[in-house]
Amino acid sequence: MFASRGGSGGGKGGKYSVEDLYGFSKKPKASSSSGSIVAKSGARSSKTPDQRTESEALASQILEAAHRLVERRRLELYLRECGLSLADCDAERSAMMYRNLGKSGLRVSCLGLGTWVTFGSQIPDEMAENLMTIAYENGVNLFDTAEVYASGRRSSFVITTKIYWGGQAETERGLSRKHIIEGLRGSLSRLQLDYVDIVFANRNDVNSPMEEIVRAMTFVINQGMAMYWGTSRWSAMEIMEAYSVARQFNLIPPVCEQAEYHYFQRDKVEVQLPELYHKIGVGAMTWSPLACGLITGKYSDGVPECSRAAMKGYQWLKERVNSEEGRRQLAKIKELHLLADRLGCTAAQLAIAWCLRSEGVSSVLLGVSNTDQLLENLGALRILTQMTPQAIIEIDALLGNKPHSKKESRA
């Protein structure tokens, strides 16, 4: 291909010269300060062994950098032949990916916006709307409990909401048929929507029979108030029971489970949910990929005043950070930061890409409070290709907490 190019770019015999590859027009001139040294070409070197070692190390680094430059230049020339550029390749790597939600036909972006964490009472409405707009423009179509959403067609979004906690009255919480139906109607009214795409049962309710829960979820779907239903913080046994009830009475089973998933919370998503996915098609929508900010390293030197752990109602997080287990986790996080530096990404991007590599994970929900955080987190898509088996093995070795399936345990 290269030999076919005409003109001066092809060099002698259709091959590219060193000047072409490096981008030089001529050899660099020696600086005046080095002229006297060059003139003494016949003089013997007076360097000590340490100085020679340093010079050799420097020469090795320069040679390695030159090799990288040559390879980059070759790649640029090849892409130019194909009518592409490095920017095109970067855009392709960072493009949003879409996955089926479990084994349903619903396609969701592999990164979603967890607005119940992102917004709450932490940021003003204007910032919230700005974040959703940026997320949508970057390919995010999944918004978990949104009060406001970016301009666009409703059919291009996947909006979810949760049912369990409502008012103070006994009938205003839980998963009774009454609260599921009335709670969803109230949520739709607040969201100013005719329907949501997924309604989640936010934890199981021991006071409500499973058949009543599944029948109520089937009813709201048949009434057009929701398209699918899922579970959140349910055990694998409870999800299996709901599926069995649905099959027994010809009702609609759940399509996914929302579960906490990060470096230090692995067993459910890596062992239990993959088994459910293969058996009954339940997918995983995960949240807290940064472990409430712990993985970013913001708590390495204590609890900053502006952090979530310092806010009212988050005493549990502060206690977790200051605990012995928290200190052990922070030590591991420092090592993971070094790995992220080596891969050319941030610790947050590495953690999110690590979550996305897990089998059965349909989408990872992000919790952000400003545009810089959002754009950084979306950048995790660029390093998915670096989640090689070797990289995963290295991360597992650092963490030392890889869970084992029943099959592996028996072996």
XYZ file of C-alpha atoms in Angstrom:
411
model
C 0.000 0.000 0.000
C 2.756 2.413 0.919
C 4.726 1.687 -2.251
C 1.773 2.686 -4.401
C 1.821 6.289 -3.219
C 3.405 8.733 -5.665
C 5.155 12.081 -5.097
C 7.789 13.045 -2.585
C 5.897 11.352 0.265
C 6.925 7.954 -1.079
C 10.672 8.476 -0.787
C 13.129 6.420 -2.802
C 11.701 3.300 -4.362
C 8.262 4.126 -2.993
C 9.440 3.717 0.618
C 9.180 6.347 3.347
C 12.388 7.885 4.602
C 13.323 8.518 8.212
C 12.428 12.169 7.620
C 8.927 11.083 6.501
C 8.417 8.845 9.504
C 9.698 11.347 12.052
C 8.216 14.357 10.342
C 11.637 16.079 9.982
C 12.577 18.152 6.909
C 16.293 17.926 7.653
C 18.666 16.778 10.332
C 18.773 19.009 13.408
C 21.824 21.235 13.768
C 24.099 20.746 16.743
C 23.702 23.487 19.319
C 26.523 25.957 19.864
C 26.977 24.746 23.413
C 27.818 21.263 22.190
C 30.168 22.393 19.412
C 33.273 22.341 21.552
C 32.460 18.811 22.680
C 31.941 17.577 19.116
C 35.231 19.174 18.101
C 37.048 17.012 20.607
C 36.044 13.842 18.837
C 39.460 12.365 19.319
C 39.539 12.944 23.052
C 38.948 10.069 25.422
C 35.781 10.037 27.544
C 36.367 11.091 31.140
C 32.948 9.864 32.433
C 32.770 7.781 35.608
C 30.956 4.392 35.594
C 27.869 5.998 37.254
C 27.775 8.709 34.615
C 28.080 6.124 31.850
C 25.183 4.146 33.396
C 23.031 7.273 33.495
C 23.946 8.062 29.880
C 23.078 4.528 28.780
C 19.717 4.707 30.604
C 18.978 8.052 28.967
C 19.975 6.697 25.561
C 17.652 3.705 26.114
C 14.741 6.023 26.978
C 15.412 8.164 23.904
C 15.544 5.053 21.706
C 12.283 3.749 23.155
C 10.612 7.135 22.584
C 11.926 7.136 19.016
C 10.459 3.683 18.399
C 7.069 4.868 19.695
C 7.254 7.931 17.471
C 8.090 5.801 14.430
C 5.152 3.456 15.145
C 2.774 6.384 15.614
C 3.986 7.957 12.381
C 3.518 4.693 10.513
C 0.008 4.371 11.913
C -0.848 7.949 10.897
C 0.390 7.296 7.342
C -1.542 4.039 7.106
C -4.741 5.646 8.383
C -4.270 8.498 5.921
C -4.185 5.922 3.112
C -7.512 4.595 4.435
C -9.017 8.067 4.660
C -8.990 8.019 8.467
C -7.172 9.787 11.280
C -6.120 9.006 14.848
C -8.984 11.223 16.009
C -11.422 8.932 14.168
C -9.982 5.925 15.996
C -10.176 7.691 19.370
C -13.806 8.625 18.667
C -14.610 5.019 17.797
C -12.997 3.765 21.021
C -14.887 6.280 23.161
C -18.270 5.756 21.440
C -21.054 4.604 23.744
C -21.873 0.897 23.640
C -25.343 -0.542 24.102
C -26.295 -3.855 25.666
C -29.493 -5.808 26.136
C -30.974 -5.519 29.606
C -30.578 -9.123 30.679
C -32.160 -11.290 27.999
C -34.911 -8.779 27.283
C -35.072 -6.818 24.036
C -34.478 -3.469 25.785
C -31.162 -1.877 24.719
C -29.520 0.330 27.323
C -26.273 2.315 27.270
C -23.507 0.487 29.136
C -23.128 3.625 31.269
C -26.228 5.152 32.842
C -26.823 8.174 35.062
C -27.965 7.360 38.577
C -29.865 10.566 39.168
C -31.126 9.485 42.586
C -27.474 9.701 43.723
C -26.338 12.435 41.366
C -29.056 14.946 42.113
C -30.895 14.509 45.404
C -30.343 17.730 47.314
C -26.643 18.080 46.509
C -26.682 20.215 43.337
C -28.965 22.886 41.828
C -31.550 22.038 39.164
C -29.638 23.906 36.468
C -26.531 21.754 37.004
C -28.683 18.612 37.112
C -30.256 19.436 33.762
C -26.838 20.290 32.314
C -25.447 16.930 33.439
C -28.326 15.037 31.864
C -27.932 16.957 28.627
C -24.200 16.185 28.441
C -24.822 12.535 29.293
C -27.505 12.230 26.606
C -25.315 13.933 23.994
C -22.562 11.416 24.800
C -24.846 8.458 24.113
C -26.261 7.780 27.593
C -29.897 6.680 27.299
C -30.436 5.235 30.783
C -31.557 7.589 33.565
C -32.369 6.078 36.930
C -35.212 8.079 38.562
C -34.966 11.399 36.736
C -36.870 14.503 37.842
C -35.704 16.451 34.771
C -34.315 15.173 31.527
C -32.504 16.517 28.480
C -34.358 17.759 25.454
C -35.135 15.006 22.991
C -37.741 12.380 22.107
C -39.137 10.454 25.085
C -38.801 7.236 23.073
C -35.022 7.670 22.926
C -34.678 7.468 26.738
C -34.874 4.632 29.229
C -36.366 6.073 32.431
C -36.615 4.047 35.615
C -38.133 4.565 39.036
C -38.240 2.658 42.314
C -41.056 1.627 44.582
C -40.829 0.895 48.299
C -40.379 4.006 50.414
C -43.243 6.482 50.196
C -44.935 8.403 53.007
C -45.039 7.799 56.746
C -48.293 5.806 56.817
C -48.135 2.021 56.982
C -49.798 1.740 53.554
C -47.413 4.247 51.959
C -44.392 1.972 51.948
C -43.549 -1.614 51.097
C -44.608 -3.727 48.136
C -48.295 -4.323 48.694
C -50.493 -4.197 45.586
C -51.938 -0.928 46.892
C -48.567 0.791 47.317
C -47.065 -0.521 44.061
C -49.958 0.880 42.015
C -50.472 4.116 43.964
C -46.730 4.679 44.424
C -46.061 4.319 40.700
C -48.924 6.683 39.834
C -47.476 9.254 42.236
C -44.002 8.835 40.725
C -45.360 9.299 37.190
C -47.166 12.439 38.304
C -43.988 13.913 39.809
C -41.964 12.950 36.738
C -44.713 14.317 34.460
C -44.613 11.116 32.416
C -47.268 8.731 31.135
C -45.065 5.709 31.793
C -41.589 4.625 32.883
C -39.568 1.988 31.101
C -38.613 0.031 34.211
C -40.130 0.048 37.681
C -37.909 -1.442 40.405
C -39.012 -3.092 43.614
C -36.468 -1.389 45.872
C -35.707 -4.273 48.300
C -38.029 -7.160 49.076
C -40.986 -6.814 51.447
C -41.353 -9.721 53.869
C -44.893 -8.537 54.721
C -46.125 -8.926 51.133
C -46.592 -12.360 49.519
C -44.436 -12.865 46.417
C -47.469 -13.676 44.311
C -49.054 -10.328 45.228
C -45.877 -8.456 44.244
C -45.547 -10.209 40.885
C -49.277 -9.795 40.099
C -49.108 -6.062 40.925
C -46.031 -5.577 38.713
C -47.757 -7.459 35.904
C -50.825 -5.231 36.347
C -48.918 -1.922 36.053
C -47.178 -3.234 32.927
C -50.469 -4.355 31.369
C -51.958 -0.951 32.199
C -49.164 0.804 30.291
C -47.634 2.439 33.376
C -44.328 0.583 32.889
C -42.672 -1.525 30.199
C -40.627 -3.851 32.425
C -40.035 -4.471 36.092
C -36.918 -5.327 38.027
C -35.578 -5.806 41.520
C -33.091 -3.879 43.616
C -31.142 -5.314 46.559
C -32.940 -8.645 46.298
C -31.172 -11.915 47.044
C -30.714 -14.493 44.304
C -33.220 -16.744 46.089
C -35.874 -13.999 46.170
C -35.367 -13.243 42.464
C -35.689 -16.941 41.638
C -38.899 -17.133 43.673
C -40.384 -14.189 41.759
C -39.474 -15.864 38.465
C -41.036 -19.172 39.560
C -44.271 -17.439 40.629
C -44.423 -15.601 37.301
C -44.007 -18.824 35.337
C -46.524 -20.693 37.492
C -49.311 -18.130 37.048
C -48.409 -16.884 33.535
C -47.308 -13.499 34.864
C -44.381 -11.220 33.902
C -41.013 -11.976 35.596
C -38.347 -9.381 36.498
C -35.736 -8.583 33.813
C -32.853 -7.283 35.940
C -31.451 -6.713 39.408
C -29.828 -3.484 40.606
C -26.823 -4.332 42.747
C -23.894 -2.551 44.372
C -20.674 -3.451 42.559
C -17.098 -2.240 42.901
C -13.623 -3.503 43.838
C -14.704 -4.353 47.378
C -18.223 -5.672 46.689
C -17.987 -8.518 44.189
C -19.661 -11.793 45.174
C -23.245 -11.097 44.102
C -22.468 -9.632 40.668
C -19.634 -11.999 39.782
C -21.019 -15.284 41.137
C -24.753 -15.182 41.898
C -26.140 -12.987 39.113
C -24.297 -14.698 36.209
C -25.979 -17.959 37.265
C -29.388 -16.243 37.223
C -28.590 -14.664 33.856
C -27.900 -18.045 32.267
C -30.844 -19.764 33.962
C -33.635 -17.179 33.699
C -32.180 -14.219 31.755
C -32.000 -11.679 34.597
C -29.417 -8.979 33.866
C -27.428 -6.742 36.207
C -27.604 -2.957 36.471
C -24.892 -1.967 38.937
C -24.371 1.128 41.067
C -21.613 2.732 43.176
C -18.657 1.755 40.916
C -16.418 4.144 42.899
C -17.558 2.879 46.324
C -19.071 6.241 47.321
C -15.920 8.042 46.173
C -13.501 5.875 48.146
C -11.809 4.593 44.972
C -11.022 8.089 43.702
C -8.533 8.530 46.555
C -10.276 11.607 47.969
C -10.292 10.020 51.450
C -6.625 8.961 51.463
C -5.677 11.802 53.848
C -8.895 11.951 55.859
C -12.414 13.186 55.168
C -12.521 16.508 53.225
C -15.135 19.006 54.413
C -16.830 19.186 51.004
C -17.038 15.394 50.520
C -20.119 13.210 50.859
C -18.736 11.540 54.005
C -18.789 14.953 55.715
C -22.459 15.602 54.859
C -25.348 15.181 57.228
C -26.802 11.687 57.035
C -23.539 10.097 55.826
C -21.995 9.300 59.192
C -21.939 5.637 58.168
C -19.629 6.511 55.267
C -17.295 8.495 57.521
C -17.114 5.556 59.935
C -16.422 3.208 57.037
C -13.548 5.383 55.775
C -11.981 5.608 59.239
C -12.397 1.921 60.073
C -9.560 -0.600 59.977
C -11.090 -2.226 56.901
C -11.381 1.193 55.274
C -7.679 1.872 55.853
C -6.774 -1.486 54.291
C -8.910 -0.639 51.263
C -7.289 2.791 50.916
C -3.855 1.124 50.879
C -4.959 -1.089 47.987
C -6.448 1.914 46.201
C -3.045 3.634 46.227
C -1.586 0.643 44.363
C -4.473 0.709 41.890
C -3.743 4.390 41.229
C -0.240 3.402 40.129
C -1.724 0.832 37.746
C -4.084 3.464 36.348
C -1.139 5.798 35.752
C 0.619 3.034 33.854
C -2.458 2.472 31.669
C -2.785 6.204 30.997
C -6.151 6.700 32.702
C -7.579 7.912 36.009
C -8.400 5.652 38.933
C -12.119 6.322 38.393
C -11.935 5.331 34.720
C -10.100 2.131 35.577
C -12.682 1.205 38.229
C -15.636 1.807 35.895
C -14.028 -0.094 32.996
C -13.320 -2.941 35.444
C -17.031 -3.078 36.329
C -18.072 -3.093 32.668
C -15.886 -6.084 31.858
C -17.988 -8.347 34.117
C -20.257 -10.921 32.488
C -23.957 -10.102 32.612
C -23.544 -6.417 33.565
C -25.932 -4.544 31.275
C -25.155 -1.063 32.569
C -23.127 0.715 35.241
C -24.887 3.665 36.874
C -22.730 6.738 37.469
C -23.176 9.193 40.327
C -21.665 12.603 39.583
C -22.069 16.168 40.844
C -20.336 18.212 38.123
C -19.525 18.079 34.412
C -15.827 17.327 34.935
C -16.685 14.179 36.874
C -19.203 13.104 34.245
C -16.807 13.541 31.320
C -14.032 11.776 33.228
C -16.295 8.818 33.987
C -17.520 8.584 30.395
C -13.848 8.352 29.393
C -13.792 4.845 30.903
C -15.033 3.559 27.551
C -11.668 4.389 25.978
C -9.774 1.934 28.147
C -12.124 -1.048 27.889
C -9.733 -2.565 25.358
C -7.023 -2.480 28.036
C -9.036 -4.738 30.341
C -7.018 -7.707 29.133
C -6.816 -11.010 31.036
C -3.361 -9.974 32.236
C -4.664 -6.623 33.550
C -7.561 -8.368 35.332
C -5.162 -10.872 36.915
C -3.005 -7.999 38.151
C -6.015 -6.195 39.656
C -7.229 -9.414 41.311
C -3.771 -9.930 42.808
C -3.809 -6.397 44.244
C -7.316 -6.774 45.677
C -6.944 -10.345 46.942
C -10.715 -10.854 47.106
C -11.712 -12.626 43.900
C -14.883 -14.646 44.609
C -15.176 -18.246 43.400
C -18.226 -19.909 41.894
C -19.586 -23.161 43.335
C -18.020 -25.044 40.432
C -14.585 -23.513 41.148
C -14.963 -24.180 44.876
C -15.738 -27.874 44.242
C -12.719 -28.117 41.938
